[in-house]
Amino acid sequence: MMHTVKLTVNGKEYERQVEPRLLLSDFIRHELGLTGTHVGCEHGVCGACTILFDGQAVRSCLLLAVQAHGHELGTVEGLADSAGHLHPLQMAFWEAHGLQCGFCTPGILMTLIPFMAENPAPNEMEIREALSGNLCRCTGYQHIVDAVRLATATESLTR
Amino acid sequence: MKPAPFDYAAPDSLAEALSLAAAHGSDGKLLAGGQSLIPAMNFRLLQPAILIDLNRITGLGGIERTASGGLRMGAMTRQAQVERDARVAQFAPLLAEAMPQIAHPQIRNRGTIGGSMVHADPAAELPVVAVALDAVFEVASQHGRRRIEAKAFFQSLFMVDVAPDEILAAIEFPAWPTNSGWAFVEVARRRGDYALAGVAAVVTLDGGGKCRHARLVYLNLGDGPVDAQVAAGLLQNESLTPDAIEAAANHAAAHEIDPTGNIHASADFQRHLARVLTRRALTTAAARATHFPS
């Protein structure tokens, strides 16, 4: 049986009919065409599919699309104001070489958005703990941690 | 890596969920946080005919103080909420210490305290804490409610005392005992991985500083939470000296746990970890009992 899913993603409303077994990650990519959310392990280990669900970082591969009915989602496409104007966190990743292949990056960014809202001036241990659920196979994490430090320093300067 | 087809129901009330659970019996599965259930379905280890989603029911989550000074938590309380609640740190500090060791922040944002208890993975932290603190489980069905003590609740590997027509409604932690210290320690290959071994320790001191009561409960070293009562009993009426702690750690590691070994750790290595972790946990718990008497 098909179920109606009506939800908001990055401030825009969508409505689709879905099978219950459709994962939220596949719904976002294939039904909504928002392919910035990546799919890695599909069992909650890699963190590549991390999105915001009512403002909280969650694994979209461990949720069903039907569960998102009536909820508000955020994906990496919602971060930059426009193609030419990146989010400060994205700028920091660029500046600090926080990515190489970029596969893990959307999940890492979406993990960090609520983390930085809650911890505006995190120390390195807190940053590493926040990133513990996101795997990166390129950078060895050091540059990612640097990027977060840069982003948090920049944000506290501009506030 | 995609679930097999199933029907889906998202009831608004516990009564409706109980009626669905009774109608579908073991063909149905309850969906709480889904952080273990959905992966198992993605792998097709589980292929339920129907999922009964508990997430739209109001009133199944939340934390409150009980009249006796303990804490009562609705089964659908998110792990992240338990982790952040100041009352948990104050009135169930062992639970507070275990929370950040459960998987990753993204998992704890969805995962529920009740879901992890009912799943009863031997490598999970929450069942171990429940046994160590003598928590009480309140299970609902269409016939009413019943209360089950933690040590009877966990029956075996992934088995708890909840029938297919029942739903875990709440978990109660008793009031924190005075003059008591605690520690929850585990070893995992990476932060957030399932632990190779872990232990929860609670010690209660008498007025003279000797151990009146101790509790040692192990994670991933048996079919479920392993309550090492003999080792803990060795500490009774003893000062918690390094020698006494060593004797308890050796006994538990040699005789009470039942490690099976896995691809990451042999059974011998798990016994070694149990010994070392018990020493650390009891040392920390003893110091905390001395420094934080109430």
XYZ file of C-alpha atoms in Angstrom:
453
model
C 0.000 0.000 0.000
C 1.249 3.491 -0.834
C 1.417 6.166 1.846
C 1.342 9.930 1.490
C 4.412 11.775 2.687
C 4.080 15.520 3.001
C 7.129 17.235 4.386
C 9.396 20.260 4.220
C 12.971 20.003 2.969
C 15.196 23.079 3.140
C 12.086 25.203 3.588
C 10.310 23.825 0.518
C 7.190 21.651 0.739
C 6.973 18.326 -1.050
C 4.308 15.667 -1.299
C 4.868 12.157 -2.642
C 3.321 8.686 -2.516
C 5.741 6.087 -1.186
C 6.006 2.428 -0.304
C 6.623 1.935 3.432
C 9.936 0.222 2.769
C 11.466 3.232 0.991
C 14.371 4.536 3.077
C 14.421 8.266 3.738
C 17.887 8.471 2.155
C 16.560 7.006 -1.112
C 13.464 9.197 -0.928
C 15.615 12.325 -0.692
C 17.855 11.262 -3.559
C 15.486 9.528 -5.958
C 12.076 11.068 -5.254
C 13.178 14.624 -4.512
C 16.337 14.623 -6.648
C 18.437 16.066 -3.830
C 21.543 14.001 -4.459
C 23.797 15.963 -2.124
C 22.854 13.481 0.593
C 25.120 10.507 0.010
C 24.503 6.857 0.754
C 27.395 4.806 2.074
C 26.819 1.798 4.295
C 23.041 1.746 4.787
C 23.420 0.424 8.307
C 24.182 3.522 10.318
C 27.962 3.317 10.528
C 29.445 5.713 7.952
C 27.400 8.883 8.496
C 27.422 9.890 4.808
C 23.607 10.150 4.740
C 23.346 12.412 7.806
C 20.600 15.040 7.476
C 18.680 17.287 9.838
C 15.354 15.904 11.063
C 13.501 18.666 12.914
C 16.886 20.286 13.442
C 18.689 17.217 14.790
C 21.405 15.276 12.977
C 20.183 11.777 12.089
C 21.067 8.955 9.693
C 18.583 9.128 6.822
C 19.333 5.469 5.928
C 17.938 4.413 9.318
C 14.616 6.146 8.823
C 11.756 5.300 6.513
C 10.398 7.984 4.230
C 6.917 7.467 5.754
C 8.322 8.463 9.139
C 9.193 11.905 7.798
C 5.542 12.776 7.106
C 4.834 16.152 8.708
C 8.469 16.777 9.621
C 11.024 19.349 8.626
C 14.238 18.160 6.994
C 17.499 19.863 6.176
C 20.037 18.633 3.634
C 23.363 19.954 2.410
C 21.586 21.747 -0.474
C 20.062 24.077 2.116
C 23.359 25.397 3.470
C 24.586 27.819 0.803
C 22.512 30.950 0.126
C 23.334 30.692 -3.560
C 25.801 28.939 -5.845
C 28.281 31.760 -5.409
C 27.858 32.220 -1.677
C 28.835 29.263 0.488
C 27.829 28.755 4.110
C 30.652 29.803 6.500
C 31.164 26.148 7.455
C 31.550 25.212 3.788
C 33.999 28.106 3.343
C 36.019 26.823 6.281
C 36.162 23.330 4.756
C 37.400 24.901 1.533
C 39.994 27.042 3.302
C 41.307 24.281 5.574
C 41.300 21.551 2.913
C 38.641 19.676 4.885
C 37.785 17.391 1.994
C 39.407 15.482 -0.818
C 36.893 13.291 -2.641
C 33.957 14.924 -0.854
C 31.847 11.801 -0.451
C 31.615 12.091 3.338
C 31.417 15.894 3.361
C 27.631 16.448 3.183
C 27.090 14.122 6.126
C 29.864 15.790 8.081
C 28.478 19.276 7.398
C 24.976 18.268 8.480
C 26.398 16.671 11.633
C 28.269 19.857 12.446
C 25.459 22.397 11.925
C 23.511 21.471 15.105
C 26.749 20.684 16.946
C 28.084 24.207 16.320
C 24.759 25.785 17.247
C 24.963 23.987 20.585
C 28.746 24.409 21.036
C 29.810 27.734 19.533
C 33.389 27.367 20.830
C 34.190 23.647 20.962
C 37.606 22.278 21.898
C 39.360 19.658 19.794
C 38.104 16.720 21.877
C 34.514 17.914 21.526
C 34.961 18.313 17.778
C 36.404 14.808 17.450
C 33.583 13.371 19.563
C 31.023 15.162 17.388
C 32.664 13.694 14.269
C 32.947 10.177 15.688
C 29.950 8.977 13.708
C 31.247 10.112 10.320
C 33.826 8.124 8.393
C 36.278 9.811 6.009
C 38.764 7.698 4.082
C 40.763 10.561 2.508
C 41.919 13.192 4.923
C 42.809 11.448 8.156
C 40.397 13.857 9.914
C 43.065 16.409 10.864
C 42.007 18.877 8.169
C 38.352 18.302 9.013
C 39.032 19.175 12.642
C 41.011 22.218 11.441
C 38.046 23.284 9.306
C 35.685 23.116 12.278
C 38.108 25.111 14.398
C 38.343 27.699 11.642
C 34.561 27.830 11.246
C 33.938 28.232 14.942
C 36.637 30.917 15.253
C 35.237 32.809 12.257
C 31.702 32.613 13.524
C 32.610 33.842 16.976
C 34.526 36.773 15.421
C 31.579 37.843 13.300
C 29.082 37.616 16.135
C 20.530 -3.454 1.466
C 16.867 -2.481 1.164
C 14.107 -3.810 3.398
C 11.709 -6.427 2.074
C 8.127 -5.156 1.627
C 5.974 -4.717 4.721
C 2.802 -2.961 5.826
C 3.070 0.108 7.976
C 0.866 1.547 10.697
C 1.521 4.658 12.743
C -1.033 4.714 15.575
C -1.675 7.922 17.535
C -2.334 6.240 20.873
C -0.888 3.445 22.979
C -4.311 1.783 23.057
C -4.382 1.645 19.267
C -0.794 0.343 19.151
C -1.645 -2.379 21.672
C -4.631 -3.427 19.600
C -2.425 -3.663 16.475
C 0.237 -5.581 18.401
C -2.396 -8.037 19.657
C -3.872 -8.448 16.157
C -0.546 -9.120 14.408
C 1.356 -10.992 17.129
C 4.813 -12.128 16.099
C 4.223 -11.073 12.448
C 4.509 -7.472 13.607
C 7.477 -5.492 14.836
C 7.381 -2.326 16.912
C 9.377 0.580 15.497
C 10.864 2.824 18.184
C 14.096 4.632 17.257
C 14.822 2.066 14.563
C 18.586 2.314 14.982
C 18.950 -1.472 15.281
C 15.686 -2.594 13.660
C 16.100 -0.719 10.363
C 19.684 -1.981 9.778
C 18.470 -5.530 10.507
C 15.682 -4.981 7.964
C 18.097 -3.416 5.464
C 20.183 -6.604 5.730
C 16.937 -8.636 5.525
C 17.828 -10.354 8.772
C 14.304 -9.332 9.767
C 11.306 -9.306 7.448
C 8.275 -8.369 9.542
C 4.871 -8.408 7.828
C 3.954 -5.125 9.478
C 5.774 -2.339 11.271
C 3.897 -0.625 14.083
C 5.525 2.782 14.393
C 5.361 4.118 17.959
C 6.793 7.531 17.058
C 3.418 9.293 16.621
C 2.149 8.333 20.069
C 2.266 11.227 22.500
C 2.987 10.513 26.140
C 5.352 7.577 25.660
C 8.448 9.740 26.092
C 9.689 11.981 28.874
C 11.534 11.870 32.171
C 10.055 12.557 35.600
C 11.066 12.169 39.242
C 9.219 9.461 41.138
C 7.731 9.939 44.600
C 10.503 7.753 46.017
C 13.246 9.958 44.521
C 14.045 7.819 41.504
C 13.503 8.539 37.825
C 10.765 7.298 35.526
C 11.349 7.405 31.787
C 8.852 6.764 29.034
C 10.062 3.996 26.750
C 10.203 6.349 23.739
C 12.470 8.883 25.470
C 15.321 9.552 23.049
C 18.769 8.601 24.239
C 20.010 12.133 23.484
C 17.378 13.486 25.886
C 18.481 11.110 28.640
C 22.094 12.107 27.986
C 21.350 15.825 28.409
C 18.920 15.719 31.336
C 20.489 17.224 34.462
C 18.304 15.023 36.688
C 19.855 11.915 35.158
C 23.349 13.158 36.049
C 22.150 13.876 39.573
C 19.922 10.917 40.350
C 21.247 8.167 38.071
C 24.909 9.092 37.481
C 25.810 5.613 36.238
C 23.246 6.007 33.455
C 24.574 9.486 32.649
C 28.100 8.112 32.324
C 26.980 5.296 30.022
C 24.916 7.467 27.658
C 27.717 9.107 25.620
C 29.277 5.666 25.141
C 26.242 4.474 23.157
C 27.082 4.600 19.448
C 27.270 8.101 17.917
C 25.398 11.386 18.505
C 23.279 10.874 15.354
C 22.191 7.441 16.616
C 21.341 8.778 20.078
C 19.191 11.521 18.524
C 16.831 8.813 17.236
C 17.522 5.822 19.473
C 15.202 5.389 22.445
C 15.884 4.080 25.921
C 13.077 1.529 25.648
C 14.043 0.325 22.183
C 17.566 -0.524 23.277
C 16.273 -2.334 26.376
C 13.802 -4.466 24.423
C 16.353 -5.201 21.681
C 18.592 -6.627 24.456
C 21.811 -6.760 22.497
C 24.445 -8.232 24.862
C 26.835 -5.511 23.647
C 24.409 -2.687 24.526
C 25.055 -0.350 27.437
C 21.495 0.321 28.636
C 20.528 -3.230 29.706
C 23.732 -3.407 31.767
C 22.894 -0.124 33.489
C 19.323 -1.306 34.127
C 20.546 -4.468 35.864
C 23.240 -2.632 37.832
C 20.681 -0.116 39.130
C 17.831 -2.639 39.660
C 15.551 -0.780 37.269
C 11.922 -1.837 36.936
C 10.220 -2.271 33.565
C 6.557 -1.439 33.083
C 4.960 -3.357 30.241
C 1.491 -2.589 28.858
C -1.003 -4.807 27.085
C -4.741 -4.704 26.426
C -5.161 -6.519 29.757
C -3.376 -3.891 31.836
C 0.146 -3.329 33.018
C 2.754 -5.433 34.790
C 6.092 -4.571 36.356
C 9.220 -6.657 35.887
C 12.563 -6.375 37.665
C 15.567 -5.857 35.423
C 17.239 -9.152 36.245
C 14.107 -11.068 35.215
C 13.392 -8.815 32.224
C 16.555 -9.797 30.319
C 16.123 -13.483 29.515
C 18.761 -14.302 26.925
C 20.362 -13.175 23.686
C 17.911 -10.583 22.206
C 15.188 -12.034 24.458
C 13.216 -10.073 27.034
C 10.070 -10.721 29.040
C 7.749 -8.877 26.660
C 5.110 -10.873 24.760
C 4.191 -10.007 21.138
C 0.958 -8.374 22.339
C 2.777 -6.212 24.897
C 4.614 -2.887 24.641
C 7.229 -1.576 27.029
C 5.749 1.655 28.410
C 8.280 2.930 30.951
C 11.454 2.220 32.865
C 11.949 3.255 36.470
C 15.301 3.731 38.133
C 15.180 3.627 41.938
C 16.485 6.476 44.081
C 20.267 6.748 44.023
C 21.703 5.162 47.214
C 23.683 7.401 49.554
C 27.451 6.918 50.026
C 27.637 5.304 46.640
C 30.069 5.571 43.764
C 29.760 4.408 40.198
C 31.692 3.854 36.994
C 30.796 2.700 33.499
C 33.823 1.762 31.402
C 34.159 -0.080 28.119
C 36.717 -0.748 25.417
C 35.793 -0.375 21.753
C 38.051 -0.443 18.717
C 36.793 2.973 17.681
C 34.719 5.519 19.560
C 31.069 4.531 19.165
C 31.701 0.965 17.977
C 30.164 -1.941 19.832
C 32.395 -2.526 22.856
C 34.631 -5.604 23.034
C 33.939 -5.624 26.766
C 32.564 -3.271 29.374
C 31.470 -3.108 32.974
C 29.188 -1.089 35.212
C 30.269 -0.862 38.839
C 28.310 0.529 41.784
C 29.679 0.470 45.330
C 27.963 1.624 48.513
C 30.121 2.366 51.549
C 29.160 2.110 55.214
C 29.923 4.812 57.802
C 33.394 3.380 58.384
C 34.324 3.495 54.699
C 33.981 -0.247 54.101
C 31.991 -1.655 51.227
C 28.416 -2.394 52.291
C 27.228 -3.438 48.860
C 28.774 -3.754 45.409
C 27.477 -4.473 41.952
C 29.443 -5.559 38.882
C 27.548 -6.034 35.618
C 29.274 -6.838 32.329
C 28.611 -5.981 28.715
C 29.277 -8.273 25.725
C 30.658 -11.023 27.953
C 27.683 -13.376 27.921
C 24.155 -13.816 26.532
C 23.019 -10.576 28.136
C 24.015 -8.372 31.052
C 26.284 -10.551 33.235
C 25.645 -9.845 36.916
C 28.814 -11.025 38.710
C 27.323 -11.510 42.149
C 30.072 -13.668 43.619
C 32.829 -11.234 42.658
C 30.757 -8.324 43.980
C 30.070 -10.318 47.169
C 33.808 -10.685 47.780
C 33.911 -6.927 48.376
C 31.220 -6.894 51.046
C 32.480 -5.625 54.429
C 35.928 -5.065 52.909
C 37.875 -1.874 52.450
C 38.174 -1.224 48.729
C 41.947 -1.624 48.660
C 43.834 -2.448 45.459
C 44.156 -6.055 46.697
C 40.424 -6.434 47.345
C 39.610 -4.889 43.973
C 42.115 -7.178 42.259
C 40.578 -10.258 43.893
C 37.069 -9.306 42.734
C 38.289 -8.497 39.223
C 40.115 -11.817 38.980
C 37.121 -13.792 40.197
C 34.661 -12.148 37.822
C 37.004 -12.478 34.842
C 37.876 -16.093 35.556
C 34.559 -17.529 36.726
C 31.495 -15.371 36.132
C 31.706 -13.953 32.629
C 31.247 -16.160 29.595
C 33.020 -14.531 26.649
C 32.684 -16.280 23.321
C 35.296 -14.288 21.423
C 34.677 -12.685 18.042
C 36.680 -11.595 15.005
C 38.053 -8.610 16.911
C 38.862 -10.178 20.282
C 39.561 -13.707 21.445
C 37.774 -14.969 24.545
C 41.104 -14.770 26.430
C 41.532 -11.135 25.434
C 37.963 -10.395 26.532
C 38.747 -11.944 29.930
C 41.854 -9.777 30.135
C 39.769 -6.697 29.294
C 37.178 -7.653 31.913
C 39.904 -7.865 34.565
C 41.466 -4.522 33.661
C 38.123 -2.729 33.250
C 36.833 -4.078 36.576
C 39.930 -2.768 38.337
C 39.461 0.650 36.766
C 35.725 0.761 37.389
C 35.949 -0.255 41.047
C 38.816 2.153 41.704
C 36.817 5.030 40.207
C 33.594 3.993 41.941
C 35.333 3.734 45.333
C 36.859 7.210 44.926
C 33.509 8.698 43.911
C 31.727 7.062 46.857
C 34.226 8.745 49.152
C 34.079 12.150 47.493
C 30.395 12.369 46.608
C 28.631 10.783 49.570
C 25.074 11.731 48.623
